[in-house]
Short mmCIF file of C-alpha atoms in Angstrom, two decimals:
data_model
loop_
_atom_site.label_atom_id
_atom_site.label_comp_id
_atom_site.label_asym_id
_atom_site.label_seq_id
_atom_site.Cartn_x
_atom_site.Cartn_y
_atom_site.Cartn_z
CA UNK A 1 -109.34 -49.40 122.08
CA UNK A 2 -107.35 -48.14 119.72
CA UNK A 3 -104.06 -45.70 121.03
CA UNK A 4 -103.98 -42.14 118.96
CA UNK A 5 -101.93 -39.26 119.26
CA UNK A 6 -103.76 -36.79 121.25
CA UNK A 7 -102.70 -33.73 118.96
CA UNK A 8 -102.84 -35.44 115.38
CA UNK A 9 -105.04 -38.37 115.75
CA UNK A 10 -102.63 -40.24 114.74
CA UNK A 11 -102.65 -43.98 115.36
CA UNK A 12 -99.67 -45.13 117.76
CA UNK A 13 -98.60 -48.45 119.27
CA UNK A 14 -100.19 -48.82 123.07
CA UNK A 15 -96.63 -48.35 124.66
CA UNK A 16 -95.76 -45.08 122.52
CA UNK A 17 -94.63 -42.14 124.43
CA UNK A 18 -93.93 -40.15 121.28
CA UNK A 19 -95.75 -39.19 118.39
CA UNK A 20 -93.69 -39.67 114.66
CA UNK A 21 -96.04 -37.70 112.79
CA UNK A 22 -96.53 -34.52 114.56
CA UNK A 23 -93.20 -35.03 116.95
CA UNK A 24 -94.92 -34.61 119.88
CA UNK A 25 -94.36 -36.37 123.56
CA UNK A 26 -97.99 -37.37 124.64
CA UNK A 27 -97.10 -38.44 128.19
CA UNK A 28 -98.91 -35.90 130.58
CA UNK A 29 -96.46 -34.05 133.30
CA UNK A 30 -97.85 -33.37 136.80
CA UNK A 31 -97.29 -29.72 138.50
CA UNK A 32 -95.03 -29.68 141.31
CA UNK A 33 -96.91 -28.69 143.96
CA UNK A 34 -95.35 -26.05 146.46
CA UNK A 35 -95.06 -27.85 150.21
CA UNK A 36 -97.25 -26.56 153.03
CA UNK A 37 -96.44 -23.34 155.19
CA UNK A 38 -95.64 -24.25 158.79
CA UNK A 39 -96.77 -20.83 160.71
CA UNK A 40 -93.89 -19.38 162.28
CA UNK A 41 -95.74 -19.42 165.59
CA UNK A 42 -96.44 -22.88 165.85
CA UNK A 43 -92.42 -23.32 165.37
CA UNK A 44 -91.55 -20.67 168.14
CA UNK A 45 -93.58 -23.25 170.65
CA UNK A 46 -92.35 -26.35 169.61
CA UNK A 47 -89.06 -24.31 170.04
CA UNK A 48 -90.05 -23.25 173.21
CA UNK A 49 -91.70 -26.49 174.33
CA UNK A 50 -87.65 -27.85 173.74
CA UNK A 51 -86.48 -25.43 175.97
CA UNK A 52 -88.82 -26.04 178.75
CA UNK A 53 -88.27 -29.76 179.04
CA UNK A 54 -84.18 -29.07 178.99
CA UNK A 55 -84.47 -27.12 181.55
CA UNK A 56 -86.90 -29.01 183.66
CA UNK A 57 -84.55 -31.88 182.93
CA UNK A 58 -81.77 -29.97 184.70
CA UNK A 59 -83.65 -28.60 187.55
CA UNK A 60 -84.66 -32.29 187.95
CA UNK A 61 -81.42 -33.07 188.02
CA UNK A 62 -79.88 -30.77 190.67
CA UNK A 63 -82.66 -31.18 193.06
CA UNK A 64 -83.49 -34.84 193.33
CA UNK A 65 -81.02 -37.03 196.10
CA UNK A 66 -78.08 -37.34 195.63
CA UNK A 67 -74.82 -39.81 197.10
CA UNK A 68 -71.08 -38.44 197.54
CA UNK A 69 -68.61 -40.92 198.57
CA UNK A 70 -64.94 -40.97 199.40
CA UNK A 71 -61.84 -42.52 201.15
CA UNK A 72 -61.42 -40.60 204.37
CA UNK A 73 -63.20 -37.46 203.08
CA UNK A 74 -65.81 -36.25 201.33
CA UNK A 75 -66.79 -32.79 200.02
CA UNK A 76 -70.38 -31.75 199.99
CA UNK A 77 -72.21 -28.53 198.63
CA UNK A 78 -75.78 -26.98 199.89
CA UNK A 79 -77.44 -23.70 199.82
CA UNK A 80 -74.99 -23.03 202.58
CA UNK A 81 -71.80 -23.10 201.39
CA UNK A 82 -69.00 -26.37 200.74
CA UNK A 83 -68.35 -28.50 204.08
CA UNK A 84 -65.06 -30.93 204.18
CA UNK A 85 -66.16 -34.34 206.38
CA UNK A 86 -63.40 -36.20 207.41
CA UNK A 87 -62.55 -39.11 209.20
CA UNK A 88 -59.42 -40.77 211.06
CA UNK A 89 -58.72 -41.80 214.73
CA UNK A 90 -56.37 -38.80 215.87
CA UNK A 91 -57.42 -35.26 216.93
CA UNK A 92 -56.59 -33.45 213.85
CA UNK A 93 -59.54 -32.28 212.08
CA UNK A 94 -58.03 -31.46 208.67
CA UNK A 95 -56.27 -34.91 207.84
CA UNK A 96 -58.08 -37.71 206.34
CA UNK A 97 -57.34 -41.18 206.88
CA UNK A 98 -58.33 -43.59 204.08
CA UNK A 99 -56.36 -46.88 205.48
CA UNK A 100 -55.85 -47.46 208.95
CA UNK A 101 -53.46 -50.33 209.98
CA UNK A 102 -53.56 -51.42 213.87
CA UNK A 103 -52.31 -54.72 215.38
CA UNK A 104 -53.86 -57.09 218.31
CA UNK A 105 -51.79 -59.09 220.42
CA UNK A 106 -51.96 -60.16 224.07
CA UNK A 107 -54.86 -58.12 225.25
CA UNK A 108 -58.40 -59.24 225.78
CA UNK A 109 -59.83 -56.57 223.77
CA UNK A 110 -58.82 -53.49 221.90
CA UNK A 111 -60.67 -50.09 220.85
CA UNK A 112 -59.93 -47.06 219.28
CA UNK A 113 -62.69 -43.76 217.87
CA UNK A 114 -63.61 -43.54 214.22
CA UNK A 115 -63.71 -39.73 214.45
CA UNK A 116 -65.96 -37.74 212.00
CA UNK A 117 -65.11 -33.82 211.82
CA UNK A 118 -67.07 -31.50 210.11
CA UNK A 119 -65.51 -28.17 208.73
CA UNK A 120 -66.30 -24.93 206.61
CA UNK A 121 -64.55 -25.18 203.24
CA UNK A 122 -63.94 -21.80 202.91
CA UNK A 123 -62.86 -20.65 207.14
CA UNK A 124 -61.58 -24.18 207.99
CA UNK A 125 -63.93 -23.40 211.06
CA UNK A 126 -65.65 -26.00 213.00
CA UNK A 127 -69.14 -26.44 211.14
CA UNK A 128 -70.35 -29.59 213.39
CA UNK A 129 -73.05 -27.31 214.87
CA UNK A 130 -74.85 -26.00 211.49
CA UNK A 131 -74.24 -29.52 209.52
CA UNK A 132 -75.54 -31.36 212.05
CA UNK A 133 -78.90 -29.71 212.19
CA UNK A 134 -79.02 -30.67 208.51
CA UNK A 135 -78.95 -34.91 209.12
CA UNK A 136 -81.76 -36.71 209.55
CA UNK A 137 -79.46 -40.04 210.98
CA UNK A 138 -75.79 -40.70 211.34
CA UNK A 139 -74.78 -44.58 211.45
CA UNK A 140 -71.24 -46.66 211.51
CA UNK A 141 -70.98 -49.91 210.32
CA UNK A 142 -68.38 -52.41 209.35
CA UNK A 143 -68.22 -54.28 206.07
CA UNK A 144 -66.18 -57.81 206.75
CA UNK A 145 -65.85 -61.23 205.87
CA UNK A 146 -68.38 -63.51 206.86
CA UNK A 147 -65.99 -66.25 208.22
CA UNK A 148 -64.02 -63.77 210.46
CA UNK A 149 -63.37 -65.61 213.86
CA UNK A 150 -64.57 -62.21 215.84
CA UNK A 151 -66.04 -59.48 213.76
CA UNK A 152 -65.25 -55.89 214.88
CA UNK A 153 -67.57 -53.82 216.16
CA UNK A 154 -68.65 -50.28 216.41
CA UNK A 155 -70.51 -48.20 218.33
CA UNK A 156 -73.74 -45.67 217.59
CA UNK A 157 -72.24 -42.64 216.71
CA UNK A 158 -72.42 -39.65 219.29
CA UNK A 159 -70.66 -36.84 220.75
CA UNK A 160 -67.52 -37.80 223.04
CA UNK A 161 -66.10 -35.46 225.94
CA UNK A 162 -62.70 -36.62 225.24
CA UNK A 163 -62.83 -35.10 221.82
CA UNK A 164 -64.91 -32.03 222.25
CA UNK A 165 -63.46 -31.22 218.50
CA UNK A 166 -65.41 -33.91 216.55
CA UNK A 167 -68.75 -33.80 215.74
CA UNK A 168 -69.02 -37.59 216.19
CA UNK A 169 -67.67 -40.55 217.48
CA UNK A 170 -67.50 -43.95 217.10
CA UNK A 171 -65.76 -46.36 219.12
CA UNK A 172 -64.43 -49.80 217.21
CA UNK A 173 -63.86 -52.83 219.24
CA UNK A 174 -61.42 -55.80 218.00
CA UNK A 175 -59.80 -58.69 219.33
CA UNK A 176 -57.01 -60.99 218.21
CA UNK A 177 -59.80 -63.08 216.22
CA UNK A 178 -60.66 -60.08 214.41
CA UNK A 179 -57.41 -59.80 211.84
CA UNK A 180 -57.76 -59.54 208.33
CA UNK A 181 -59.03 -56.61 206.30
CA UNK A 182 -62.26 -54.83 207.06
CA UNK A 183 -63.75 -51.26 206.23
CA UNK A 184 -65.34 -48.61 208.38
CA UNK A 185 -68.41 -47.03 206.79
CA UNK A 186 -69.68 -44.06 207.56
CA UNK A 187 -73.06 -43.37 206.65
CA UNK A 188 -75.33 -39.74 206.81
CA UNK A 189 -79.07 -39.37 205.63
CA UNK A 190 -79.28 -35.77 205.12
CA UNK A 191 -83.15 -34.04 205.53
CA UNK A 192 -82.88 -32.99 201.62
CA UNK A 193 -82.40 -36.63 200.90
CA UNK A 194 -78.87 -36.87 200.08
CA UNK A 195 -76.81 -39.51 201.31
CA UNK A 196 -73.26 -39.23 202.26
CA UNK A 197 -70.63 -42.14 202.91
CA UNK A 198 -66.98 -41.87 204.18
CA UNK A 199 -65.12 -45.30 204.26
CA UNK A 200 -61.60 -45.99 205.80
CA UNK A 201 -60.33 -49.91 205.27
CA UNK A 202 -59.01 -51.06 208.24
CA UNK A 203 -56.68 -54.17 208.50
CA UNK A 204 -55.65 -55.60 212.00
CA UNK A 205 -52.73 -57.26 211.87
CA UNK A 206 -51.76 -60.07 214.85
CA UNK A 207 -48.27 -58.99 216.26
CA UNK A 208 -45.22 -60.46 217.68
CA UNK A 209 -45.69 -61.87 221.36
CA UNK A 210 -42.23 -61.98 223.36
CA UNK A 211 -42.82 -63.72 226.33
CA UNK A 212 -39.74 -64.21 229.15
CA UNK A 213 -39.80 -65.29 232.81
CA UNK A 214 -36.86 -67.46 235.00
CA UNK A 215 -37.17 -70.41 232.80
CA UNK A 216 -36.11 -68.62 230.18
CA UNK A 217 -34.38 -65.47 230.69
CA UNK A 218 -31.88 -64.11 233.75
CA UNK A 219 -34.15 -61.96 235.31
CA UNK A 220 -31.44 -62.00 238.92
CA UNK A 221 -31.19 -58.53 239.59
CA UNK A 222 -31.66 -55.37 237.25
CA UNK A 223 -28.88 -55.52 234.90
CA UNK A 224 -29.99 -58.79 234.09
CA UNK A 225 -33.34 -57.35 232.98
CA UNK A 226 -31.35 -54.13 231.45
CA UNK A 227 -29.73 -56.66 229.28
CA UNK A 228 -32.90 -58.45 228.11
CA UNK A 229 -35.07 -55.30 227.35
CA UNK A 230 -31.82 -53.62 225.54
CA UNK A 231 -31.67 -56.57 223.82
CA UNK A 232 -35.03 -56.36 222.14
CA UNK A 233 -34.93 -52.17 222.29
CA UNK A 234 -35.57 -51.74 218.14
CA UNK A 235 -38.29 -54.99 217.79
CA UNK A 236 -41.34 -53.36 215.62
CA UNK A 237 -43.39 -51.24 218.75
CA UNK A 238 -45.82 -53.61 218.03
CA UNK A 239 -44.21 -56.83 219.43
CA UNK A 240 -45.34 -57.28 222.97
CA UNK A 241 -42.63 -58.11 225.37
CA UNK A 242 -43.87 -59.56 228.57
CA UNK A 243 -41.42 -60.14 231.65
CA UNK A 244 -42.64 -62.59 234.52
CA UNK A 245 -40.40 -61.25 237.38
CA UNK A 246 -39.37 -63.54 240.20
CA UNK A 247 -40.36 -62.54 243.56
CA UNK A 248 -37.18 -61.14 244.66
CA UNK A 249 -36.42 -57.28 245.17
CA UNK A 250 -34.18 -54.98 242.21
CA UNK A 251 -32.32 -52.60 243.51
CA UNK A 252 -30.98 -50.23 240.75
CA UNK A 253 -33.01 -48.21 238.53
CA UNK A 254 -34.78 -50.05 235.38
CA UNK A 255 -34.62 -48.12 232.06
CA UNK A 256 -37.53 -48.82 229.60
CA UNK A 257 -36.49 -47.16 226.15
CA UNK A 258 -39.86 -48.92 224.65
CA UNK A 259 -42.81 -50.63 225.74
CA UNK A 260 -42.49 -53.53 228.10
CA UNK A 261 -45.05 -55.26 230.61
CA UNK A 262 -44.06 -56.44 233.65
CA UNK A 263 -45.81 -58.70 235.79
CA UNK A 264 -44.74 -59.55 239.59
CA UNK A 265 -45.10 -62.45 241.33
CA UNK A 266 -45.14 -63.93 245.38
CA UNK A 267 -43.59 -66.36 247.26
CA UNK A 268 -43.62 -67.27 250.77
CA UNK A 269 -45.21 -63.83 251.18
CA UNK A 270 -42.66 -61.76 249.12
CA UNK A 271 -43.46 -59.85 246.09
CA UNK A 272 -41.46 -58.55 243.23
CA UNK A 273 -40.22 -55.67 244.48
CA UNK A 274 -38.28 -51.96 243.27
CA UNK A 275 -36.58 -50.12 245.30
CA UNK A 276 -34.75 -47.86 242.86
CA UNK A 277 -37.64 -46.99 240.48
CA UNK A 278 -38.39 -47.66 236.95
CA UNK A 279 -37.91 -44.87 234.05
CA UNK A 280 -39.96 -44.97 231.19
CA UNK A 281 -38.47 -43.51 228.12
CA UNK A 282 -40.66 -43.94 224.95
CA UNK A 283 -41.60 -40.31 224.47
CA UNK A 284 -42.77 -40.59 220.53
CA UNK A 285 -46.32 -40.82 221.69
CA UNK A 286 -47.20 -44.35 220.46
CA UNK A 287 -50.50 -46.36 221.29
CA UNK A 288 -48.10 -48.42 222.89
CA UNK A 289 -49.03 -49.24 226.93
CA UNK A 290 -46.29 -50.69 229.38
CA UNK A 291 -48.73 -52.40 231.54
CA UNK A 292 -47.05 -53.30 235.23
CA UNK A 293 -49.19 -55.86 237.50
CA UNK A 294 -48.22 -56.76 240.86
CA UNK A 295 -45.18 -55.29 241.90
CA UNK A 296 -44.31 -53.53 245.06
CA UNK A 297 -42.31 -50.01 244.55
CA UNK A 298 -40.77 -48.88 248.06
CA UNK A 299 -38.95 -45.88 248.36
CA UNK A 300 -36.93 -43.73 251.29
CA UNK A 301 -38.70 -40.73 251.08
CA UNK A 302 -37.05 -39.39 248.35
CA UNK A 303 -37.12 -39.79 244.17
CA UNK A 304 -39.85 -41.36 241.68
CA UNK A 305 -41.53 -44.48 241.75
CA UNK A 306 -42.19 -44.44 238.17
CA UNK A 307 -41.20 -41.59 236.30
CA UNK A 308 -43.43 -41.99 232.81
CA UNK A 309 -42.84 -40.40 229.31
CA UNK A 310 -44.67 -43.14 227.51
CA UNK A 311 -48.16 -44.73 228.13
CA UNK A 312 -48.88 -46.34 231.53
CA UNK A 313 -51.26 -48.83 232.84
CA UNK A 314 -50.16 -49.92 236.61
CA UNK A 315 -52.81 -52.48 238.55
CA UNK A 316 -52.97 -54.20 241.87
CA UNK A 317 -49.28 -52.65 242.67
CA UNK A 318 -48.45 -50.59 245.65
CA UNK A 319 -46.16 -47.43 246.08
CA UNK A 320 -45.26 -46.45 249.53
CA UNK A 321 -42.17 -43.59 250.67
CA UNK A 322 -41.59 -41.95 247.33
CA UNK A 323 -41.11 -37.83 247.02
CA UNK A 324 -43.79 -38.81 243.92
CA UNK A 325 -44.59 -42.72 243.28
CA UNK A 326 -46.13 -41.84 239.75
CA UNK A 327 -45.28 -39.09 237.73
CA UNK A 328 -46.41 -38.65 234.23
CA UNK A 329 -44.69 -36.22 231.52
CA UNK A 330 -44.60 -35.07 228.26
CA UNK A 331 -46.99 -36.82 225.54
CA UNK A 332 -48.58 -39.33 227.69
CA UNK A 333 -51.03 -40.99 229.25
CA UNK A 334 -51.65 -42.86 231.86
CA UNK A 335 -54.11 -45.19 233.92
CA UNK A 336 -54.06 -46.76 238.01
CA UNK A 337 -56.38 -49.19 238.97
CA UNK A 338 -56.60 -51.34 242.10
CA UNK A 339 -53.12 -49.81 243.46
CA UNK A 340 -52.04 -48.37 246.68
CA UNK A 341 -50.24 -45.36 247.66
CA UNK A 342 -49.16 -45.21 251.44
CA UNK A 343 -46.96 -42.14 252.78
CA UNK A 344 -46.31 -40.70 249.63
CA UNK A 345 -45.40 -36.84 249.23
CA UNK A 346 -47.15 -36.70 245.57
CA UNK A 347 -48.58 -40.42 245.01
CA UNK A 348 -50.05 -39.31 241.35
CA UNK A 349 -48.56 -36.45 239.54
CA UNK A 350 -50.13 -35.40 235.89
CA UNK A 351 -48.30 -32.83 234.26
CA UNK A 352 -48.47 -34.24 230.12
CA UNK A 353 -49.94 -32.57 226.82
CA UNK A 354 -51.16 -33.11 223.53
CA UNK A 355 -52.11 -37.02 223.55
CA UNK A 356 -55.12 -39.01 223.44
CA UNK A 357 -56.34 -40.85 226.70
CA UNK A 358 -55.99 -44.54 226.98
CA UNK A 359 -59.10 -45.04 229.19
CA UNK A 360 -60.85 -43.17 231.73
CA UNK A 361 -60.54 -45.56 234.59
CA UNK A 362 -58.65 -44.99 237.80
CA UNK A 363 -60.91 -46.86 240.32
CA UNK A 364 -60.28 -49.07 242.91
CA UNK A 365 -57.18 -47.29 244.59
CA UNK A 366 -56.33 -46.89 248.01
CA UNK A 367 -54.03 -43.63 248.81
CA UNK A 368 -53.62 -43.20 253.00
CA UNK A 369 -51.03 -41.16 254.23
CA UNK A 370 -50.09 -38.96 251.74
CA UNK A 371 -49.58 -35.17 251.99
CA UNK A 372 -50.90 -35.13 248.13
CA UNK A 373 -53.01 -38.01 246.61
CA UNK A 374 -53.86 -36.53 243.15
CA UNK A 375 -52.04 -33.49 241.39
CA UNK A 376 -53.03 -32.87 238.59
CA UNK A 377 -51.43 -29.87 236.73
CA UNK A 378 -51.64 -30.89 233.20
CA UNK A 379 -53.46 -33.72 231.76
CA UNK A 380 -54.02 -33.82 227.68
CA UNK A 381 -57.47 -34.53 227.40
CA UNK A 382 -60.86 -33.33 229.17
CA UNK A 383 -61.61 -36.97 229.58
CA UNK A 384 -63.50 -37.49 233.11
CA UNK A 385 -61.39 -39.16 235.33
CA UNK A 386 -63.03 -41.85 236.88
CA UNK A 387 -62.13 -42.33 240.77
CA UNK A 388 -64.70 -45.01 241.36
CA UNK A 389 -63.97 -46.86 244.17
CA UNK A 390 -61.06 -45.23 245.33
CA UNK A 391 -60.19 -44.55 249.12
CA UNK A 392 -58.65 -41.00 250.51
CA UNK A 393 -57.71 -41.40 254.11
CA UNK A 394 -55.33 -38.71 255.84
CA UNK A 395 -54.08 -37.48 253.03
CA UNK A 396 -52.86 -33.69 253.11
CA UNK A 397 -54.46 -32.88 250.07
CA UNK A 398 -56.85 -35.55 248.59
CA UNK A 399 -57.07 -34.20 244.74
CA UNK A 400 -55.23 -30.89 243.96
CA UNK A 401 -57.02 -30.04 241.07
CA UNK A 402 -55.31 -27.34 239.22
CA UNK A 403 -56.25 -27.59 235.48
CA UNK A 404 -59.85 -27.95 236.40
CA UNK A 405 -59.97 -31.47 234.97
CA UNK A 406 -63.12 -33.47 235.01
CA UNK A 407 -62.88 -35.83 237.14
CA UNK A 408 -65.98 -38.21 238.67
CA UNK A 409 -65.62 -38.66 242.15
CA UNK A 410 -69.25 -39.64 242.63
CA UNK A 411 -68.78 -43.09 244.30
CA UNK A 412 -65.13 -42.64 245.80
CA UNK A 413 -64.99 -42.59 249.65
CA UNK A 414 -63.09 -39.70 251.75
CA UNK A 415 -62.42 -40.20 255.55
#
């Protein structure tokens, strides 16, 4: 068909889009058509509906579980206020310890207590009571190589006498095949579902062993073993001297500035034997034990056996005629085991503060004779004090109790 001007009737090629006769466009223009009304209502929901899910988003967000971690210490935050958790092997409750560095050398064994303390943020008060109401389980475990000759090991958490502070305690067991680097974990699953970890890294390092008897040291009379121990006075406190005395009997009084373990021995029905005492004179509160095994200490009635301001372990030895055969002072502690005390005025005195006990044990002693077996005035820790096994006979005064220690007396024997 045949293309014509819509206004003229004009004819016009099929693509014209404008007419020459009458000067008119014949292409046909559409309306703009106005866009749809959104009602303002529907807009106030969808706003609305926004709002809503943002804020169910953040109440999701502060209620569902949630894990805090740290080195040493953590910080948490409940209905009930801000707590500060810490952990570290000492009695101070404020300190954290994130790295803990210990060494193992000639003992069988070694332990010491992961401590967890639990205080108010705002008071610095204890808070153990209140938190621990709030935790569902408290576990310890070690993270460690799986080639380690003798992994370390930990015990269940729980409350320990010895540090009434602490809300809980964990004791970690080690041995010379334990060295390298390991890490203490710490691990709360709160009733609300939140999970809390405090880590320390431990690394065991082995230390120095110095070991000395007659075939290679002087060891003739005292100033021979003066000269030896003075000798190694500033070693690291970590290298373990040990002295193998001859059976023969010193006569002057032996100095010990630092820790040194002594070990008698017998012949033809002699033992090693002191007649003059031994002073011990580390008094920076170390870990540190002088450990003294089979050695006789025989006085005239008058001075100390062993007069201690650093840590003490004495077994199988005997003290007989001393004014006090063991006294302990300043920051220390100490341990007897399988000894005897004949004819002794004191034959234990405890009169030290402010350090952790060693061990609990002092079992297995005999004390005869004495006018007091057991004084104990001061002793820095509520520790019981195990007498298992021990002996009293015709003693004056078999324990004279005066700080109200707790002691366990259960299976000793008085006659």
């Amino acid at each position: 068909m045949e293309k014509k001007c819509p206004y003229c009737g004009a004819p016009l090629p099929e693509e014209a889009s404008f007419c020459p006769h009458c000067a008119k466009s014949i292409n046909r223009r559409s309306q703009p058509q106005k866009p749809p009304l959104i009602p303002v209502k529907f807009l106030r929901g969808i706003l609305l509906c926004g709002v809503l899910a943002v804020l169910a988003g953040v109440l999701y967000l502060s209620t569902r579980p949630q894990t805090v971690e740290g080195m040493g210490e953590v910080y948490y935050t409940d209905d009930d206020g801000t707590y500060q958790l810490v952990t570290n092997v000492t009695q101070d409750r404020y300190t954290p310890l994130p790295e803990f560095e210990t060494t193992a050398g000639m003992e069988d064994s070694y332990r010491f207590p992961s401590v967890l303390y639990i205080n108010h943020m705002d008071t610095g008060a204890d808070a153990s009571g209140v938190f621990l109401q709030k935790v569902e389980k408290a576990e310890v475990t070690i993270l460690q190589p799986d080639d380690i000759e003798d992994p370390v090991k930990c015990s269940s958490p729980e409350p320990l006498a010895a540090l009434e502070d602490a809300a809980l305690v964990s004791l970690i067991d080690f041995t010379r095949g334990s060295a390298g680097s390991s890490q203490i974990v710490w691990t709360l699953s709160m009733k609300n579902g939140d999970t809390i970890r405090i880590r320390t890294d431990l690394t065991i390092i082995l230390n120095r062993i110095l070991n000395f008897s007659s075939e290679n040291a002087d060891l003739s009379d005292t100033a021979a073993i003066q000269r030896l121990i003075d000798q190694y006075a500033d070693e690291p406190k970590d290298t373990n001297i040990n002295i193998e005395l001859p059976a023969i009997t010193y006569d002057e009084t032996l100095i010990l500035p630092r820790a040194v373990n002594l070990t008698g021995t017998e012949e033809n029905g002699q033992r090693t034997t002191f007649t003059a005492g031994i002073q011990m004179r580390d008094t920076d509160k170390s870990f540190w034990i002088s450990y003294m095994d089979d050695i006789d200490f025989v006085g005239d009635g008058s001075g100390v056996g062993i007069s201690a301001a650093g840590r003490l372990w004495t077994r199988n030895c005997r003290f007989s005629g001393w004014k006090t055969a063991i006294l302990s002072f300043g920051y220390v502690w100490i341990n007897t085991t399988d000894c005897t005390f004949e004819d002794n005025g004191i034959a234990l005195h405890y009169n030290s503060t402010d350090v952790t006990a060693s061990d609990s044990h002092f079992t297995g002693n005999q004390f005869t004779g004495n006018d007091t077996a057991v004084l104990l005035e001061n002793v820095p820790s509520n520790i019981t004090m195990d007498f298992g096994g021990c002996v009293f006979t015709d003693n004056g005064t078999d324990i004279d109790n005066r700080c109200s220690q707790p002691v366990d007396i259960s299976q000793a024997i008085f006659q």
